[in-house]
DNA sequence: GCTTATTATGACCGACCGGTCATTTTGCCG
DNA sequence: CGGCAAAATGACCGGTCGGTCATAATAAGC
């Protein structure tokens, strides 16, 4: 007898509206009322689907990072260092369109770095990314493709940081396509030579 | 006849207090009263030195960038790869206290990434940093300390990005001291092996 | 020690904001 | 239809915060 609503879809609708409002004025300058208005709902209704404003921002980030995470998981295990390096290169070689999102992301969610909840969400993503790399590195070490004396978890995590730096700079500072290509090519080459156990073969 | 005060020093004192409070709770969650209390002054007094809370945050970032810029210029030329690597390590090995600045930076200036002027200001800093590294790399290539086949400007710039990533993650995600130490040690080791012209000697 | 311009104070104000809840609306089902 | 539970509403509340201003304290020069 009661009225029925697709809660998942409703949450998505609200998140979309929130993202629109946030993009316009920034998170902290946007009130919950603003979001409600953009969603065509009353403020109280939002609280039926989210516990707080912060829960909304967190959910938006979740959504974004969940997509990223799926992308990572798709990465095949790989039996060669070169394959691994190629994966790194491809990860940093994001399309210009997607890279401009980072600027918006920081513009919109920069203020959210005040929140511990928000920060640990993002931190969790990079920890998982680092762990993923560590796993692959360990595997390649077992195969003799990577020098064994490296501490895989540390390398994996710092690799995630470094790659984030490269991708971030590309997006934030609008580094041109050609220049970016050269940068990531050199970076991958240096990292490869650093990880490879044998002296680099001649080109 | 009147009471006299060193306004510049007073502004600095207030900024120091503000930075301390911001680092603790974030800018948005910090009230002007909190800052006043930390500075040992009354709220009204702060408004004799700054027009608004926002003016304080802007002044903090100005100060920070000016200091960073000076630090870069100080970097000695260096005649060995190991010396260069040690410089890189030291640059990433920032004190935890200073690293909390990054969180504040993104919180305050995240929204400013909408502005091209602001963005190129920051981009300029990293371009200069990359050029500085490129110069040192070229010099080390001439000395045979670094493989000659690398494109120094690209390596230099991507090095700046990667190091920014590492420093950023440390600050934003509060990576613990020991873990951070291990990460940068491994990163420097890999980069060193990647840049070194001869096969890495056995350990 | 008195004068006076400068500096310091903190109670106060108006505005706003996140979140609640009593009430109303909606729409499924018998 | 009409009954009813789920869903939606928005006025309202408690609290906070940035900024002001009338008043008090301070110290330099006479």
Short mmCIF file of N, CA and C (backbone and C1' of nucleotides) in Angstrom, two decimals, chain B residues 1-3 30-32 43 47 53, chain D residues 17-21 26-29:
data_model
loop_
_atom_site.label_atom_id
_atom_site.label_comp_id
_atom_site.label_asym_id
_atom_site.label_seq_id
_atom_site.Cartn_x
_atom_site.Cartn_y
_atom_site.Cartn_z
N UNK B 1 54.23 60.29 21.08
CA UNK B 1 53.50 60.09 22.33
C UNK B 1 52.78 58.75 22.37
N UNK B 2 52.47 58.24 21.25
CA UNK B 2 51.58 57.08 21.27
C UNK B 2 52.35 55.80 21.45
N UNK B 3 51.63 54.78 21.75
CA UNK B 3 52.20 53.43 21.81
C UNK B 3 52.60 53.00 20.40
N UNK B 30 38.01 26.32 12.05
CA UNK B 30 38.70 27.20 12.99
C UNK B 30 38.04 28.57 12.99
N UNK B 31 37.72 29.07 14.16
CA UNK B 31 37.12 30.40 14.24
C UNK B 31 38.20 31.44 14.46
N UNK B 32 37.85 32.66 14.16
CA UNK B 32 38.79 33.75 14.38
C UNK B 32 39.12 33.86 15.86
N UNK B 43 40.10 39.00 19.76
CA UNK B 43 39.66 38.88 18.38
C UNK B 43 39.74 40.22 17.63
N UNK B 47 41.79 42.12 13.76
CA UNK B 47 41.21 42.91 12.67
C UNK B 47 41.92 44.25 12.50
N UNK B 53 39.26 37.08 7.83
CA UNK B 53 39.86 35.76 8.01
C UNK B 53 40.52 35.31 6.71
P DC D 17 32.32 28.41 15.64
"O5'" DC D 17 32.62 29.06 14.23
"C5'" DC D 17 31.60 29.08 13.22
"C4'" DC D 17 31.54 30.46 12.63
"C3'" DC D 17 32.76 31.31 13.00
"O3'" DC D 17 33.36 31.81 11.83
"C1'" DC D 17 30.75 32.50 13.41
P DG D 18 34.84 32.37 11.90
"O5'" DG D 18 34.67 33.69 11.03
"C5'" DG D 18 33.86 33.67 9.87
"C4'" DG D 18 33.35 35.05 9.56
"C3'" DG D 18 34.41 36.14 9.61
"O3'" DG D 18 34.18 37.05 8.54
"C1'" DG D 18 32.71 36.62 11.19
P DG D 19 35.24 38.17 8.19
"O5'" DG D 19 34.67 39.42 9.00
"C5'" DG D 19 33.36 39.87 8.69
"C4'" DG D 19 32.89 40.89 9.71
"C3'" DG D 19 33.87 42.03 10.02
"O3'" DG D 19 33.18 43.25 9.81
"C1'" DG D 19 32.99 41.13 12.01
P DT D 20 33.90 44.66 10.04
"O5'" DT D 20 33.09 45.25 11.29
"C5'" DT D 20 31.69 45.16 11.30
"C4'" DT D 20 31.13 45.83 12.55
"C3'" DT D 20 31.73 47.19 12.90
"O3'" DT D 20 30.67 48.02 13.33
"C1'" DT D 20 32.00 45.74 14.74
P DC D 21 30.85 49.61 13.25
"O5'" DC D 21 30.78 50.02 14.78
"C5'" DC D 21 30.06 49.21 15.70
"C4'" DC D 21 30.45 49.58 17.12
"C3'" DC D 21 31.14 50.94 17.25
"O3'" DC D 21 30.75 51.54 18.48
"C1'" DC D 21 32.58 49.28 18.07
P DT D 26 47.79 48.31 30.68
"O5'" DT D 26 48.64 49.02 29.55
"C5'" DT D 26 48.68 48.44 28.24
"C4'" DT D 26 49.39 49.41 27.31
"C3'" DT D 26 50.70 49.97 27.87
"O3'" DT D 26 51.73 49.61 26.97
"C1'" DT D 26 49.37 51.66 26.87
P DA D 27 53.22 49.40 27.50
"O5'" DA D 27 53.88 50.77 26.99
"C5'" DA D 27 54.13 50.92 25.60
"C4'" DA D 27 54.25 52.39 25.25
"C3'" DA D 27 55.42 53.14 25.92
"O3'" DA D 27 55.99 54.00 24.97
"C1'" DA D 27 53.48 54.31 26.26
P DA D 28 57.50 53.76 24.54
"O5'" DA D 28 57.78 55.03 23.61
"C5'" DA D 28 56.94 55.26 22.49
"C4'" DA D 28 56.64 56.75 22.35
"C3'" DA D 28 57.83 57.67 22.65
"O3'" DA D 28 57.83 58.70 21.66
"C1'" DA D 28 56.00 58.26 24.03
P DG D 29 59.10 59.59 21.48
"O5'" DG D 29 58.58 61.00 22.04
"C5'" DG D 29 57.75 61.81 21.22
"C4'" DG D 29 57.10 62.87 22.09
"C3'" DG D 29 58.05 63.99 22.57
"O3'" DG D 29 57.44 65.23 22.30
"C1'" DG D 29 56.83 63.12 24.38
#
